[in-house]
């Protein structure tokens, strides 16, 4: 059974821009949203050389980058924002764990997005990174996906308060959308585990135990992914008390506290589900033991039925000369009758005692 783990890549120098993920043939593309309460401009298939032309520092800017193969484009975005190479290297190195970095006037967030794979018990992992600086939010995804489709629609239709808020609130919305994937993954796991428990009640196939262990690995992997996210969100509280760093507005910290609370809820649910899996495994072993006990009881009862019959046959098979019963005319039929009556009596007695 394959153990799920973070995708491993070869070691990369801290400042070397090299993509280590699996989507090596995904073309790097960009999309830019420039908006405020009154206006929205959307640029698809955006060219990195046009950033000076279209980025408006008087408004909120969201640059979404799909694909991390083109290090030149990633470097150009970093140069425009004045971001150090070690942050860009962490964006392209997908082996990094979830973390939050505050460096000068830049907030860097690196998070794992998890979703269940179709027709499989595996979990798909994608790294998503964020840079927040000077009212500009840049999101980096390994490939094009629909994680943030509903947020784009809210911008286009001016639904909710997203257009009235700054880039820090947008960061909250994007992180919240990623965390929804955790809920989807856990719900999918719970559905499969429930089906597995139902199967374990009617079957003692060893494949059920293998699946239980597989889902246990999945839950532990989810746990390892959420814990650093919880710690990163908690560390934002230290930023709240920093009077120098103002990438997140004071009245928006409460939104990130909600995300931290969601992490706690997810971890509690995972602990509950792991307990459920333990119960399923115990139930499986109990079923196996019960089935074995039933088999042993049946074999024991059958053996007991034949023990007195075997004794009688053994006695009259000793071939001594002085055994009068051997010379009776109807001795054979009498012994067979006695054995039959003895057998039926034992069957009746065992049945009355409910021993089988």
C-alpha atoms as one frame of an Amber mdcrd trajectory, in Angstrom:
protein
   0.000   0.000   0.000   1.503   3.309  -1.088   2.095   5.750   1.716   0.931
   9.282   0.938   3.572  11.898   1.583   4.572  15.318   0.447   5.942  15.336
  -3.069   9.691  15.028  -2.862  12.123  16.746  -5.127  15.860  17.015  -5.237
  17.496  19.554  -2.968  17.400  23.103  -4.284  19.655  25.983  -3.303  17.774
  28.621  -1.236  18.047  31.276  -3.947  17.843  29.013  -7.015  14.628  29.434
  -9.021  13.739  25.913 -10.088  10.289  24.333 -10.145  10.272  20.978  -8.335
   6.619  19.959  -8.801   4.968  17.473 -11.154   3.290  19.932 -13.554   6.458
  20.536 -15.516   4.713  21.011 -18.855   2.147  23.575 -17.693   2.627  26.875
 -19.447   2.973  29.869 -17.147   0.047  32.275 -17.607  -1.155  35.296 -15.661
  -4.419  37.069 -14.959  -4.702  40.541 -13.428  -7.626  42.159 -11.610  -7.441
  45.864 -10.772 -10.429  47.069  -8.816 -12.016  49.305  -6.240 -15.589  49.902
  -5.155 -16.433  51.823  -8.315 -14.407  50.135 -11.019 -13.014  46.766 -12.163
 -10.477  46.009 -14.871  -9.669  42.422 -15.830  -6.691  41.396 -17.954  -6.506
  37.780 -19.137  -3.386  36.272 -20.723  -1.528  39.078 -19.001   2.059  39.858
 -20.050   4.544  40.406 -17.255   6.114  43.274 -19.219   2.845  45.219 -18.915
   2.790  45.306 -15.131   4.085  48.877 -14.956   1.356  49.878 -17.382  -1.697
  48.242 -15.778  -0.930  47.907 -12.060  -2.603  50.812 -10.249  -1.277  51.437
  -6.756  -4.318  53.585  -5.931  -6.519  50.489  -6.293  -6.389  46.851  -5.223
  -4.443  44.568  -7.554  -4.681  40.787  -7.762  -2.224  39.005 -10.037  -2.923
  35.283 -10.376  -0.092  33.180 -11.838  -0.880  29.697 -13.228   2.102  27.426
 -13.795   5.529  27.795 -12.189   7.778  26.483 -14.944   8.916  29.830 -16.327
  11.479  31.132 -13.847  11.977  34.287 -15.946   8.350  35.334 -15.440   8.463
  34.480 -11.734  11.669  36.470 -11.377  10.137  39.442 -13.224   7.162  39.469
 -10.855   9.534  39.325  -7.890  11.649  42.175  -9.264   8.538  44.324  -9.786
   7.511  43.801  -6.164  11.056  44.027  -4.837  10.877  40.516  -3.342  14.002
  38.607  -2.379  14.927  35.474  -4.296  14.577  33.157  -1.296  10.819  33.803
  -1.286  10.590  33.134  -5.015  12.601  29.946  -4.509  10.121  28.787  -1.848
   7.269  29.472  -4.278   8.793  27.203  -6.939   9.995  24.521  -4.510   6.866
  22.470  -3.820   8.569  20.318  -1.172   8.317  23.159   1.350   5.805  22.839
   4.152   3.103  25.403   4.840   4.574  28.541   6.376   4.152  32.272   6.857
   7.010  34.755   6.485   7.030  38.469   7.246  10.017  40.147   5.646  10.249
  43.923   5.698   7.025  45.078   4.026   6.194  41.737   2.339   3.915  39.014
   3.640   4.612  35.568   2.188   2.157  32.705   2.636   2.792  29.191   1.388
  -0.025  26.621   1.747  -0.952  23.128   0.518  -4.321  22.659  -1.170  -5.726
  19.131  -0.904  -8.513  17.494  -2.873  -9.540  13.834  -3.266  -8.636  12.151
  -6.528 -11.516  10.736  -8.542 -11.956   6.945  -8.488  -9.103   6.630  -6.043
  -8.336   6.712  -2.327  -5.391   9.042  -2.928  -5.262  12.765  -2.153  -4.132
  15.313  -4.723  -1.744  17.964  -3.403  -1.096  21.369  -4.945   1.052  24.131
  -3.522  -0.365  27.655  -3.617   1.701  30.662  -2.566   0.844  34.306  -1.902
   2.802  37.540  -1.844   1.152  40.594  -0.279   2.854  43.956  -0.634   1.788
  47.580  -1.176  -1.848  46.719  -1.966  -0.827  44.048  -4.472  -1.671  40.383
  -3.922   0.057  37.821  -6.120  -1.112  34.199  -6.018   0.967  31.398  -7.520
  -0.669  28.097  -8.535   1.022  25.055 -10.024  -1.722  24.716 -12.621  -4.990
  26.313 -13.668  -7.850  25.301 -11.385 -11.242  26.527 -10.267 -10.460  27.125
  -6.592 -11.096  30.864  -6.873 -13.784  30.962  -9.596 -16.503  32.105  -7.187
 -14.286  34.941  -5.936 -13.714  36.179  -9.482 -17.472  36.116 -10.091 -18.083
  38.109  -6.923 -15.650  40.710  -8.194 -17.259  40.882 -11.631 -20.802  41.128
 -10.255 -19.825  43.346  -7.291 -21.350  40.852  -4.859 -20.488  41.124  -1.189
 -17.800  43.431   0.147 -14.771  42.133  -1.728 -14.559  45.210  -3.988 -14.783
  47.537  -0.995 -11.872  45.858   0.802  -8.141  45.846   0.256  -5.773  43.067
  -0.791  -5.485  41.663   2.741  -9.209  40.827   2.743  -8.772  39.198  -0.673
  -5.985  37.077   0.822  -8.434  35.962   3.493 -10.993  34.969   0.840  -8.427
  32.960  -1.122  -7.193  31.157   1.991 -10.787  30.468   2.982 -11.433  28.951
  -0.469  -8.394  26.700  -0.045  -9.590  25.597   3.375 -12.935  24.633   1.837
 -10.967  21.977  -0.052  -9.966  20.496   3.308 -13.638  20.189   4.218 -14.383
  18.564   0.856 -11.515  16.107   1.321 -12.525  15.200   4.872 -16.169  14.765
   3.844 -15.088  12.503   0.993 -12.967  10.453   3.396 -15.853  10.187   5.852
 -18.204   8.896   3.140 -15.689   6.223   2.149 -15.025   5.272   5.764 -18.762
   4.947   6.454 -19.104   2.637   3.461 -16.070   0.708   4.670 -17.581   0.242
   8.139 -20.803  -1.070   6.599 -18.808  -3.561   4.519 -16.875  -4.699   7.580
 -20.168  -5.707   9.227 -20.985  -8.237   6.509 -17.551  -9.251   5.251 -14.266
 -10.363   6.769 -12.231  -9.820   3.610  -8.675  -8.718   4.464  -8.868  -5.967
   1.822 -11.121  -4.067   4.245  -8.270  -3.866   6.742  -5.947  -2.582   4.001
  -8.452   0.140   3.122  -8.800   1.107   6.781  -5.041   1.606   7.006  -5.071
   3.551   3.737  -7.660   6.002   5.069  -5.729   6.260   8.315  -2.716   7.390
   6.270  -4.920   9.931   4.488  -6.176  11.389   7.757  -2.662  11.626   9.165
  -1.560  13.344   5.969  -4.425  15.832   6.319  -3.410  16.418   9.898   0.214
  17.073   8.930  -0.994  19.575   6.314  -3.364  21.494   8.578  -1.155  21.810
  11.664   1.452  24.122  10.024  -1.409  26.158   8.512  -2.910  26.519  11.986
   0.453  27.627  13.365   0.936  30.114  10.517  -2.477  31.666  11.083  -1.788
  31.867  14.793   1.476  33.686  14.121  -0.510  36.464  12.403  -1.447  37.519
  15.925   2.167  38.608  16.398   1.884  40.704  13.256  -1.210  42.325  14.744
   0.916  43.834  17.513   3.591  45.023  15.076   3.099  48.750  14.552   5.614
  48.819  11.701   4.118  46.141   9.476   0.734  47.170   8.082   0.068  44.750
   5.192  -3.046  43.606   7.068  -5.459  46.261   8.290  -6.367  46.140  11.973
 -10.078  45.548  11.333  -9.306  42.541   9.083  -7.364  40.480  11.627 -10.638
  39.016  12.856 -11.089  37.284   9.475  -7.771  35.471   9.854  -8.755  34.507
  13.398 -11.791  32.803  11.842  -9.472  30.804   9.600  -7.459  29.779  12.649
 -10.682  28.623  14.292 -11.536  26.608  11.179  -8.179  24.861  11.425  -8.977
  23.864  14.996 -12.378  22.536  13.894 -10.777  20.537  11.082  -8.204  19.013
  13.427 -10.928  18.074  15.920 -12.932  16.419  13.145  -9.862  14.505  11.975
  -9.222  13.258  15.511 -12.843  12.085  15.715 -12.574  10.345  12.333  -9.333
   8.632  13.377 -11.150   7.330  16.445 -13.901   6.057  14.150 -11.288   4.255
  12.060  -9.858   2.670  15.196 -13.358   1.461  16.055 -13.755   0.072  12.532
 -10.454  -1.794  12.822 -11.442  -3.174  16.246 -14.814  -4.222  14.857 -13.095
  -5.971  11.948 -10.807  -7.928  14.280 -13.771  -8.746  16.531 -15.680 -10.049
  13.520 -12.695 -12.154  12.521 -12.416 -13.559  16.047 -16.154 -14.194  16.214
 -16.102 -16.044  12.901 -13.162 -18.144  14.047 -14.933 -18.915  17.328 -18.043
 -19.992  15.429 -15.977 -22.311  13.252 -14.177 -23.758  16.267 -17.485 -24.264
  18.096 -18.964 -26.109  15.122 -15.922 -28.342  14.816 -15.949 -29.009  18.569
 -19.642 -29.960  18.553 -19.130 -32.337  15.634 -16.129 -33.861  17.394 -18.134
 -34.382  20.589 -20.919 -36.075  18.592 -18.487 -38.663  17.270 -16.430 -39.230
  20.445 -18.820 -41.797  22.078 -19.450 -43.428  18.704 -15.722 -43.753  18.169
 -15.380 -45.241  21.670 -18.012 -47.906  20.963 -16.440 -48.764  17.620 -13.040
 -48.972  19.317 -14.290 -51.316  22.036 -15.777 -53.798  19.565 -12.781 -53.555
  17.320 -10.357 -55.035  19.893 -10.954 -58.584  18.540 -10.833 -60.431  21.897
 -12.168 -63.997  21.804 -14.263 -63.626  24.948 -16.667 -60.911  23.676 -20.171
 -62.479  23.644 -21.738 -59.561  21.751 -19.674 -60.407  18.716 -21.544 -63.734
  18.375 -25.083 -62.383  18.809 -27.291 -62.821  15.778 -28.593 -59.267  15.955
 -25.621 -57.736  17.775 -24.645 -55.475  14.845 -28.125 -53.982  14.558 -28.391
 -53.535  18.327 -25.101 -51.626  18.497 -26.032 -49.473  15.507 -29.375 -48.693
  17.217 -27.628 -47.783  20.466 -25.221 -45.527  18.613 -28.082 -43.832  16.736
 -30.078 -43.280  19.956 -26.951 -41.917  21.672 -26.279 -39.546  18.778 -29.864
 -38.248  18.654 -29.874 -37.804  22.440 -26.720 -35.684  22.264 -28.119 -33.626
  19.406 -31.292 -32.973  21.401 -29.368 -32.090  24.561 -26.966 -29.719  22.755
 -29.878 -28.085  20.972 -31.724 -27.583  24.242 -28.608 -25.971  25.751 -28.217
 -23.804  22.618 -24.642 -24.886  22.174 -25.005 -24.701  18.401
